[in-house]
Coordinates of C-alpha atoms in Angstrom, one line a residue:
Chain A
X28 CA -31.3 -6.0 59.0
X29 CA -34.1 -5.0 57.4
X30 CA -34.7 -1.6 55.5
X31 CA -38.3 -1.1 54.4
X32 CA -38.4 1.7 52.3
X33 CA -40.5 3.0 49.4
X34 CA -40.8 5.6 46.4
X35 CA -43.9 6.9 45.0
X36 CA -44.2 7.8 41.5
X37 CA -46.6 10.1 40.5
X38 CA -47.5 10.6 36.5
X39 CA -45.1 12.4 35.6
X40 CA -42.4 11.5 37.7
X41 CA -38.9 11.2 36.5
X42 CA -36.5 10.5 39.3
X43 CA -38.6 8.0 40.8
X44 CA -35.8 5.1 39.1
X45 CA -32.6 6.9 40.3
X46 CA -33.9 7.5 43.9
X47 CA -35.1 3.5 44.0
X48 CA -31.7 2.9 42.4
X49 CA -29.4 5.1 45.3
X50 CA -31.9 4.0 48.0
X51 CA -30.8 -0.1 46.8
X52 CA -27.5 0.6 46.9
X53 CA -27.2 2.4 50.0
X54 CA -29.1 0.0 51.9
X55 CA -28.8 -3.1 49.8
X56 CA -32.2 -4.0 49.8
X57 CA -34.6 -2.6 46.9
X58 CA -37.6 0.0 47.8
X59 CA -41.0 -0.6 47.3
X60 CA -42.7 1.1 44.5
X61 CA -45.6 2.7 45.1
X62 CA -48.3 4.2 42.6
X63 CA -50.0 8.0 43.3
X64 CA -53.3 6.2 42.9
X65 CA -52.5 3.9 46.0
X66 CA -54.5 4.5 48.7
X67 CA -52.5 2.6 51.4
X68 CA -48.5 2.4 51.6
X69 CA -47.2 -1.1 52.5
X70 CA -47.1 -1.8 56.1
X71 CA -43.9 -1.2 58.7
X72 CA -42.2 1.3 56.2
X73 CA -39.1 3.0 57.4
X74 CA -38.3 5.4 55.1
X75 CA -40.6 7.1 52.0
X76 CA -39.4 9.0 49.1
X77 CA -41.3 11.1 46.7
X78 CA -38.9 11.6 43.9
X79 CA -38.1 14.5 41.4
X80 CA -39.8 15.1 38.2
X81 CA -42.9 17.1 36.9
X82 CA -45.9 15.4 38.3
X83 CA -49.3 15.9 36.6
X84 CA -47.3 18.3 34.2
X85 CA -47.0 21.0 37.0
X86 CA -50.2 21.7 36.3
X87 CA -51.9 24.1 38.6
X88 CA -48.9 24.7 40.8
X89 CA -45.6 22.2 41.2
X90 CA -46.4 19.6 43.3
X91 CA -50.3 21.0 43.6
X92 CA -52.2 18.0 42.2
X93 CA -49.9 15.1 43.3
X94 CA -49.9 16.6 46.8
X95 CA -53.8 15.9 47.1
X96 CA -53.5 12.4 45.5
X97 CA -55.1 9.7 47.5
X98 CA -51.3 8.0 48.2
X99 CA -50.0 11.5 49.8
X100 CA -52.7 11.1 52.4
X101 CA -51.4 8.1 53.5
X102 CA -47.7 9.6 53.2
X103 CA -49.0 12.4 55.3
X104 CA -50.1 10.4 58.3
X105 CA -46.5 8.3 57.9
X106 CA -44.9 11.4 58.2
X107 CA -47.1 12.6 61.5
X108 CA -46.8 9.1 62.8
X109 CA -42.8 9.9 62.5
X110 CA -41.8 7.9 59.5
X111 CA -38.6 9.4 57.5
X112 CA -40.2 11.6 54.4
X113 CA -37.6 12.6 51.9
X114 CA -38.9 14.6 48.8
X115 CA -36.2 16.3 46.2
X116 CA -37.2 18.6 44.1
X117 CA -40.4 17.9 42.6
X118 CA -40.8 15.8 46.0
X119 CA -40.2 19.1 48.2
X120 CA -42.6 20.5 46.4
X121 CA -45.3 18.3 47.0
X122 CA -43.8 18.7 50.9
X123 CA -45.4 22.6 51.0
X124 CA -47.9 21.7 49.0
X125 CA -49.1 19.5 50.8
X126 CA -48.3 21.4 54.3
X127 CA -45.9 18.8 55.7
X128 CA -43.4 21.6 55.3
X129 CA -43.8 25.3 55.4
X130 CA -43.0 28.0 52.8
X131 CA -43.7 27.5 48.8
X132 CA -41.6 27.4 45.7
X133 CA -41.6 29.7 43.6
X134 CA -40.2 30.2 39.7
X135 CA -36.8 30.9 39.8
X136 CA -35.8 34.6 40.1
X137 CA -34.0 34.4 37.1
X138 CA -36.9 33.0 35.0
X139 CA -34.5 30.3 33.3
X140 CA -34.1 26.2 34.4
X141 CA -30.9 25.9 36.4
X142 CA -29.3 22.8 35.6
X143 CA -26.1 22.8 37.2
X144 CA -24.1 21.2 40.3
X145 CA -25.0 23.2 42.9
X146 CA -22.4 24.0 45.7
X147 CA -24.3 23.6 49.4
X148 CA -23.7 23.9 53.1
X149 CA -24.7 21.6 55.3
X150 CA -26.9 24.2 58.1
X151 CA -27.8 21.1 60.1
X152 CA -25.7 18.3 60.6
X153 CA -27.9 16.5 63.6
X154 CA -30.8 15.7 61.5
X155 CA -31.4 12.1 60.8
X156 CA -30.8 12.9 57.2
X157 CA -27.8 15.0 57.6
X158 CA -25.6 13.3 60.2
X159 CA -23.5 12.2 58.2
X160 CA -21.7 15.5 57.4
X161 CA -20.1 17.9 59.3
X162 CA -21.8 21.0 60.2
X163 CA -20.8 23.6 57.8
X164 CA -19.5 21.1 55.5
X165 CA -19.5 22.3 51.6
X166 CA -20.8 20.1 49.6
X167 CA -21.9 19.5 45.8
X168 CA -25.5 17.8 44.6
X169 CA -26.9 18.3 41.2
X170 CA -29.8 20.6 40.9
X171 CA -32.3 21.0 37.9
X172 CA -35.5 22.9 38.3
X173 CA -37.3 25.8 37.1
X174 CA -39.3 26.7 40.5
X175 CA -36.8 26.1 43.2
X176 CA -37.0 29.3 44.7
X177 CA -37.9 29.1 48.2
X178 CA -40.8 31.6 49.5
X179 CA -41.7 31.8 53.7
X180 CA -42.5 35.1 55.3
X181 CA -39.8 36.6 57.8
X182 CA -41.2 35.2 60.6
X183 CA -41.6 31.5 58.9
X184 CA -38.0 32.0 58.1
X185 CA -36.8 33.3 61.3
X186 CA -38.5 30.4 63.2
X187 CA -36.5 27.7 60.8
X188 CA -33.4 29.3 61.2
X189 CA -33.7 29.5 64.8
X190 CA -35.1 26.1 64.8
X191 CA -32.3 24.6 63.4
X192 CA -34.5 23.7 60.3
X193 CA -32.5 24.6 57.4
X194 CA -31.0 21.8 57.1
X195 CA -29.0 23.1 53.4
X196 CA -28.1 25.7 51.8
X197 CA -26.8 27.4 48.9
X198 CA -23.0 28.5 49.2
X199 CA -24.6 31.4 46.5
X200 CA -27.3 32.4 44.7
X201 CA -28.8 30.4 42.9
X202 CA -32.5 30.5 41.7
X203 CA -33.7 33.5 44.2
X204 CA -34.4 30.9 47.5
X205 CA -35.2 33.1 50.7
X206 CA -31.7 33.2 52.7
X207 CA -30.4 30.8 50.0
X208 CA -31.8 28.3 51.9
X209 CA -31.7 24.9 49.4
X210 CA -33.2 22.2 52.1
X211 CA -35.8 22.7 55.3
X212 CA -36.7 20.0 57.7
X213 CA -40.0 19.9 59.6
X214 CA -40.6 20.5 63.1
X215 CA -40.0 16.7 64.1
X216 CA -37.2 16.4 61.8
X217 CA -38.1 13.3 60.3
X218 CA -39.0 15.2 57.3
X219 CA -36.9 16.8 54.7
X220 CA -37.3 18.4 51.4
X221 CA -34.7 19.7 49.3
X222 CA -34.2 20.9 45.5
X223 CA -31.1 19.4 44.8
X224 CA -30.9 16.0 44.3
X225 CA -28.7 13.7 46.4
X226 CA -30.0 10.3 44.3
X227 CA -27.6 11.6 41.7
X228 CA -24.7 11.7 43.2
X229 CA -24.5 8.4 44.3
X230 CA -21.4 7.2 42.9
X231 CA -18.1 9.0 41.0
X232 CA -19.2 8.3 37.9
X233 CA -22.0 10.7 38.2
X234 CA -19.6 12.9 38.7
X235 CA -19.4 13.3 42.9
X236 CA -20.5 10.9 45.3
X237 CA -21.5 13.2 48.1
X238 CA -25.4 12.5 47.8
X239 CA -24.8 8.8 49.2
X240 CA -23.8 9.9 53.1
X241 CA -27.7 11.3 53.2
X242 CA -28.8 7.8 52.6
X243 CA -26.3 6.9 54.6
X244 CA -27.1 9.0 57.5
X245 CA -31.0 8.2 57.4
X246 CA -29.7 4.6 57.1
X247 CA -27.4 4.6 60.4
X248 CA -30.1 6.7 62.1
X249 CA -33.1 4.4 61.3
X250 CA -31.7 0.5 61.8
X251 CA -28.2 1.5 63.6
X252 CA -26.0 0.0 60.3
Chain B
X28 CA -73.9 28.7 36.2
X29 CA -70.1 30.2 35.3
X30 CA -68.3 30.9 38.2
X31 CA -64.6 32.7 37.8
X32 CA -61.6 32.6 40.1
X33 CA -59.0 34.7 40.0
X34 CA -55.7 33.7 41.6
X35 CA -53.1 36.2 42.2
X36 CA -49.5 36.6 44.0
X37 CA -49.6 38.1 47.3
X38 CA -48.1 41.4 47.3
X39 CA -44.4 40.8 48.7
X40 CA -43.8 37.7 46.7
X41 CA -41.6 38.0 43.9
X42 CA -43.3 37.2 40.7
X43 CA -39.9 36.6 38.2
X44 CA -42.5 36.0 35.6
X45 CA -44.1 39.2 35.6
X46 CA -41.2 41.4 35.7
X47 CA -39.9 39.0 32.6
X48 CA -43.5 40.0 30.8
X49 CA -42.4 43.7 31.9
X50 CA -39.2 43.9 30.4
X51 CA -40.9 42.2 26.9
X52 CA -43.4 45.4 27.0
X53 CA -40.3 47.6 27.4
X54 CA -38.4 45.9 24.6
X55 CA -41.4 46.3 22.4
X56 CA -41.4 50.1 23.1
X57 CA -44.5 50.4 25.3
X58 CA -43.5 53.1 27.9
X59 CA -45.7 53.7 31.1
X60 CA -45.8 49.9 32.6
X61 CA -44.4 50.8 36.2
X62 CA -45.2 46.8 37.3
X63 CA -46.5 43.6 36.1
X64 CA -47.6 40.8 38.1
X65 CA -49.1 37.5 35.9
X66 CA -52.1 35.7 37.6
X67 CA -54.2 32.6 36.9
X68 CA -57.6 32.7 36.0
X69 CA -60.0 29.4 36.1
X70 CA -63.1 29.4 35.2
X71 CA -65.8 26.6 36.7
X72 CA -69.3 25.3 35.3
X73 CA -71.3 24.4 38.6
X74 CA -74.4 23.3 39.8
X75 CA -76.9 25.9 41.2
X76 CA -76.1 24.0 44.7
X77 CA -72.7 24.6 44.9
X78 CA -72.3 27.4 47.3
X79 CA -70.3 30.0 48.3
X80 CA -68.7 27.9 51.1
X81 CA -67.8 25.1 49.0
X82 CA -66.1 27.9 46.2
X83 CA -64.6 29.4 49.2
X84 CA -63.2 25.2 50.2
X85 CA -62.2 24.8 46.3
X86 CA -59.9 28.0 47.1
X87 CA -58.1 27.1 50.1
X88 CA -57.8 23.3 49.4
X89 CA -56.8 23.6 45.6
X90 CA -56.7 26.2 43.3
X91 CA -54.8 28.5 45.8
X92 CA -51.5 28.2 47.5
X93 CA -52.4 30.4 50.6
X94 CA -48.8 30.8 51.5
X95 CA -48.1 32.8 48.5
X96 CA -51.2 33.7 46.9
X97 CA -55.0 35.8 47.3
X98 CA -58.0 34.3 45.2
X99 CA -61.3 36.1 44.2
X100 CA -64.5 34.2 43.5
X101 CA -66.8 36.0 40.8
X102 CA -70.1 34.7 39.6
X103 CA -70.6 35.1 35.9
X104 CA -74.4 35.4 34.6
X105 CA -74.9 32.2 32.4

């Protein structure tokens, strides 16, 4: 069955190829590429991912600039139409910027790039990105970033906890994040923006595979595979 | 006409980079610096018919991050 999905690259980008390359092999059919400076996405998409990397330099803010790029307007009425939005790291932060998700990212507490596997916890296992685990379930992605550190006031916080919207977190401390929390999912729950980054762990030889049940998940959810 | 905006962390948020700039003071023997918080200025060339509203629009849509931080607009004499 068909699996229309795409990945925008903004300049700057640099996990646009490895998030194309885990969403083809998940799915078995290859994502559409799509440029920042598109104004339209192509038609009937299922599922959009805006990839890791350092778009327009992190100029500004992370995510700042490629958030109000005339592609992300289009993104942003997929994803209040209900389409699947994934964004990992650089991706989740053009997610706050651009207000699809609540809450900013701030530079790490500890000032230095983490570049590490991170150990998670799966918060939410009913999302459509996240069904494929067991709740609780400890898990390992890759993380490398230097403003990962989640920011929401208490009350933004309480509501996504209550809400069932922290869909990750860490299983310790890792760059400062608010209540650890690695992952957040919007209201709807068909969007989800994360720092560590699932696309590389794909396969064993990237050193875990637990990354490809997301795609998985999303996958099942979206065409029933 | 010069117009200057200052953006700035909102008191509460956590600004890593400012206590890093502390701790440099410190290590070069400057006593007395109870707190440091590191901002962003930008300055903007603009029409006489830009107004107030619009710098206000530039804030909120752009150059701020109103989850985290506070702007101020200053006019600069040319």
């Amino acid at each position: 069955m068909a699996f229309r999905s795409a990945v925008i690259t903004f300049p700057g980008s640099n996990c646009d190829r490895d998030m194309a390359d885990a969403l083809e092999k998940v799915s078995g059919q290859a994502p559409h590429r799509v440029w920042h400076g598109d104004a339209d996405l192509p038609e009937g998409l299922d599922f959009i991912a805006l990839p890791g990397g350092f778009s327009y330099g992190d100029y500004l803010r992370c995510g700042a600039i490629a958030s109000r790029s005339p592609v992300m307007q289009a993104v942003i009425a997929a994803a209040n139409r209900g389409v699947p939005v994934l964004g990992v790291c650089n991706g989740f932060q053009v997610l706050t910027e651009s207000g699809l998700l609540p809450g900013a990212l701030l530079r790490n507490s500890g000032i230095r790039f983490v570049c590490r596997d991170a150990p998670l916890m799966v918060e939410n296992a009913q999302s459509l990105f996240t069904a494929g685990y067991a709740q609780g379930e400890r898990i390992s992605f890759p993380v490398a970033h230097h403003d990962g550190n989640y920011y929401a006031d208490a009350e933004t916080l309480d509501r996504l906890e209550g809400e069932g919207r922290v869909a990750l977190r860490y299983a310790e401390d890792l760059n400062g994040s608010a209540r650890r929390i690695a992952g957040v999912l919007n209201a709807a729950g068909n969007v989800l923006g994360m720092m560590p980054h699932p696309e590389r762990a794909i396969e064993p030889e990237q050193g875990g595979s637990d990354g490809r049940r997301l795609f998985e998940s999303a996958l099942r959810g979206l065409v029933g595979a | 006409m010069k117009v200057r905006v200052s953006v700035s962390l909102k008191n509460g948020v956590l600004d890593p980079q400012g206590r890093a700039i502390q701790h440099s003071l410190e290590g070069l023997g400057f006593g007395g610096v109870k707190d440091v918080r590191a901002g962003r200025l930008i300055e903007l060339e603009v029409d006489e018919s830009v107004s107030d509203a619009d710098l206000d629009e530039m804030c909120k849509k752009l150059l701020a991050n109103m989850v985290i931080e506070n702007y101020r607009i200053e006019r600069v004499a040319a």
